[in-house]
Amino acid sequence: MKIVFAGIIARYPFGGVTWCSLMYLLGLRALGHDVLYIEDTGECIYDPEQNTRSLDPSYGTRYIHSALEPFGLGNCWSFVNYDGSHHGLHAEAVRAYCAEADLFSKLLLCGRTEQEAQRSFIQRKARDQLRESFRKPSLCRAERRAGADSNNSD
């Protein structure tokens, strides 16, 4: 299964916040799923080196990479800055992953990527349900025929 997991590692770069996301990412991967970490809050990050919120996402993106890379997830993340710029995986790669994702899960997220991921997921699920609905009438006709045949055999 392909899973998009959203969190706030860069926004609040502290151990507990990081581990909240990591436990899901590592657990899902251990179960055999492909995971992508996404962060798109539309807000500036907190930079503890400057002890303030920062327009420059470099501390946060370095922090995400350093938190995920030791676990083999160094190329499985994307941070969307408040200005819409992507860091880590580029926008096209994120869109492609979201379009194929089976599940979207989040700790906290409110942003453009969430809406896009949900829209892609909903569109794909709707398409699958529509395909399934076209199969059902054929099955119903076959069942009716089978029932009619069994009634005629009496």
Coordinates of C-alpha atoms in Angstrom, one line a residue:
M1 CA 0.0 0.0 0.0
K2 CA 1.2 3.6 -0.7
I3 CA 0.6 5.9 2.2
V4 CA 1.0 9.6 2.5
F5 CA 1.6 10.7 6.1
A6 CA 1.5 14.3 7.1
G7 CA 3.1 15.8 10.2
I8 CA 4.8 18.9 11.7
I9 CA 8.4 17.8 12.2
A10 CA 9.9 21.1 10.8
R11 CA 7.3 23.3 12.2
Y12 CA 8.1 22.1 15.7
P13 CA 11.6 20.5 15.5
F14 CA 11.6 18.8 18.9
G15 CA 12.2 15.2 19.8
G16 CA 8.6 14.3 20.9
V17 CA 7.0 15.8 17.9
T18 CA 9.5 14.1 15.6
W19 CA 9.0 10.7 17.2
C20 CA 5.2 11.0 16.9
S21 CA 5.6 11.0 13.1
L22 CA 8.5 8.6 13.1
M23 CA 6.6 5.9 15.0
Y24 CA 3.9 6.0 12.3
L25 CA 6.3 6.1 9.4
L26 CA 8.5 3.3 10.7
G27 CA 5.5 1.2 11.8
L28 CA 3.8 1.5 8.5
R29 CA 7.0 0.7 6.6
A30 CA 7.6 -2.3 8.9
L31 CA 4.2 -3.6 7.9
G32 CA 5.3 -3.5 4.3
H33 CA 3.9 -0.2 3.1
D34 CA 5.6 2.5 1.1
V35 CA 5.5 5.8 3.0
L36 CA 5.9 9.5 2.1
Y37 CA 6.2 12.1 4.8
I38 CA 4.7 15.5 3.8
E39 CA 4.6 18.7 5.7
D40 CA 2.5 21.5 4.3
T41 CA 1.0 23.7 7.0
G42 CA 1.3 27.0 5.1
E43 CA 3.1 28.5 8.1
C44 CA 6.7 29.4 8.9
I45 CA 8.9 27.0 10.9
Y46 CA 10.3 27.5 14.3
D47 CA 14.1 27.8 14.2
P48 CA 15.7 27.0 17.6
E49 CA 19.1 28.4 16.5
Q50 CA 17.5 31.8 16.1
N51 CA 14.8 31.2 18.8
T52 CA 12.1 32.5 16.6
R53 CA 9.8 31.6 13.7
S54 CA 11.7 31.9 10.4
L55 CA 10.8 32.6 6.8
D56 CA 13.8 30.5 5.8
P57 CA 12.9 26.8 6.0
S58 CA 16.5 25.6 5.8
Y59 CA 16.7 24.6 9.5
G60 CA 13.5 22.7 9.3
T61 CA 14.4 20.9 6.1
R62 CA 17.8 20.0 7.5
Y63 CA 16.1 18.7 10.6
I64 CA 13.5 16.6 8.7
H65 CA 16.3 15.0 6.6
S66 CA 18.5 14.3 9.6
A67 CA 15.5 12.8 11.5
L68 CA 14.4 10.5 8.6
E69 CA 17.7 9.7 6.9
P70 CA 19.1 7.3 9.6
F71 CA 15.9 5.2 9.1
G72 CA 16.3 5.0 5.3
L73 CA 13.6 7.6 4.7
G74 CA 16.0 10.4 3.6
N75 CA 14.4 10.6 0.1
C76 CA 10.8 10.0 1.2
W77 CA 9.8 13.4 2.4
S78 CA 8.7 16.8 1.1
F79 CA 8.3 20.1 2.9
V80 CA 6.2 22.8 1.4
N81 CA 7.2 26.2 2.6
Y82 CA 4.6 28.9 3.3
D83 CA 5.4 30.4 -0.2
G84 CA 4.6 27.1 -1.9
S85 CA 8.2 26.1 -2.6
H86 CA 9.0 22.4 -2.2
H87 CA 12.0 21.0 -0.4
G88 CA 13.0 17.4 -0.4
L89 CA 10.8 15.7 -3.1
H90 CA 9.7 18.2 -5.7
A91 CA 6.1 19.1 -6.4
E92 CA 5.7 16.8 -9.4
A93 CA 6.9 13.8 -7.5
V94 CA 4.6 14.5 -4.6
R95 CA 1.6 14.9 -6.9
A96 CA 2.4 11.6 -8.6
Y97 CA 2.8 9.8 -5.3
C98 CA -0.5 11.3 -4.0
A99 CA -2.3 10.3 -7.2
E100 CA -1.4 6.7 -6.6
A101 CA -1.7 6.7 -2.8
D102 CA -4.0 4.2 -1.1
L103 CA -4.2 6.1 2.2
F104 CA -3.7 9.6 3.5
S105 CA -3.1 10.0 7.2
K106 CA -2.1 13.0 9.3
L107 CA -1.1 14.1 12.7
L108 CA -1.7 17.7 11.8
L109 CA -1.9 19.4 8.4
C110 CA -3.8 22.2 6.8
G111 CA -2.5 23.1 3.4
R112 CA -2.5 22.7 -0.3
T113 CA -0.9 19.3 -0.4
E114 CA -3.6 17.8 1.9
Q115 CA -6.4 19.1 -0.4
E116 CA -4.6 17.7 -3.5
A117 CA -3.9 14.4 -1.9
Q118 CA -7.5 14.0 -0.7
R119 CA -8.8 15.1 -4.1
S120 CA -6.6 12.5 -5.9
F121 CA -7.5 9.8 -3.4
I122 CA -11.3 10.6 -3.6
Q123 CA -11.2 10.7 -7.4
R124 CA -9.4 7.4 -7.7
K125 CA -11.8 5.7 -5.1
A126 CA -14.8 7.2 -7.0
R127 CA -13.4 5.8 -10.3
D128 CA -12.9 2.4 -8.7
Q129 CA -16.4 2.4 -7.3
L130 CA -17.9 3.4 -10.6
R131 CA -16.0 0.5 -12.3
E132 CA -17.4 -1.8 -9.7
S133 CA -20.9 -0.6 -10.2
F134 CA -20.7 -1.4 -13.9
R135 CA -19.7 -5.0 -13.0
K136 CA -22.7 -5.5 -10.6
P137 CA -25.5 -5.5 -13.2
S138 CA -23.8 -8.2 -15.1
L139 CA -23.5 -10.3 -11.9
C140 CA -27.2 -9.6 -11.1
R141 CA -28.3 -10.7 -14.5
A142 CA -26.2 -13.9 -14.2
E143 CA -27.6 -14.6 -10.8
R144 CA -31.2 -14.0 -12.1
R145 CA -30.5 -16.4 -15.0
A146 CA -29.1 -19.0 -12.6
G147 CA -32.2 -18.6 -10.4
A148 CA -34.5 -18.9 -13.4
D149 CA -32.7 -22.0 -14.7
S150 CA -33.0 -23.6 -11.3
N151 CA -36.8 -22.8 -11.1
N152 CA -37.3 -24.2 -14.6
S153 CA -35.6 -27.5 -13.7
D154 CA -38.4 -28.4 -11.2

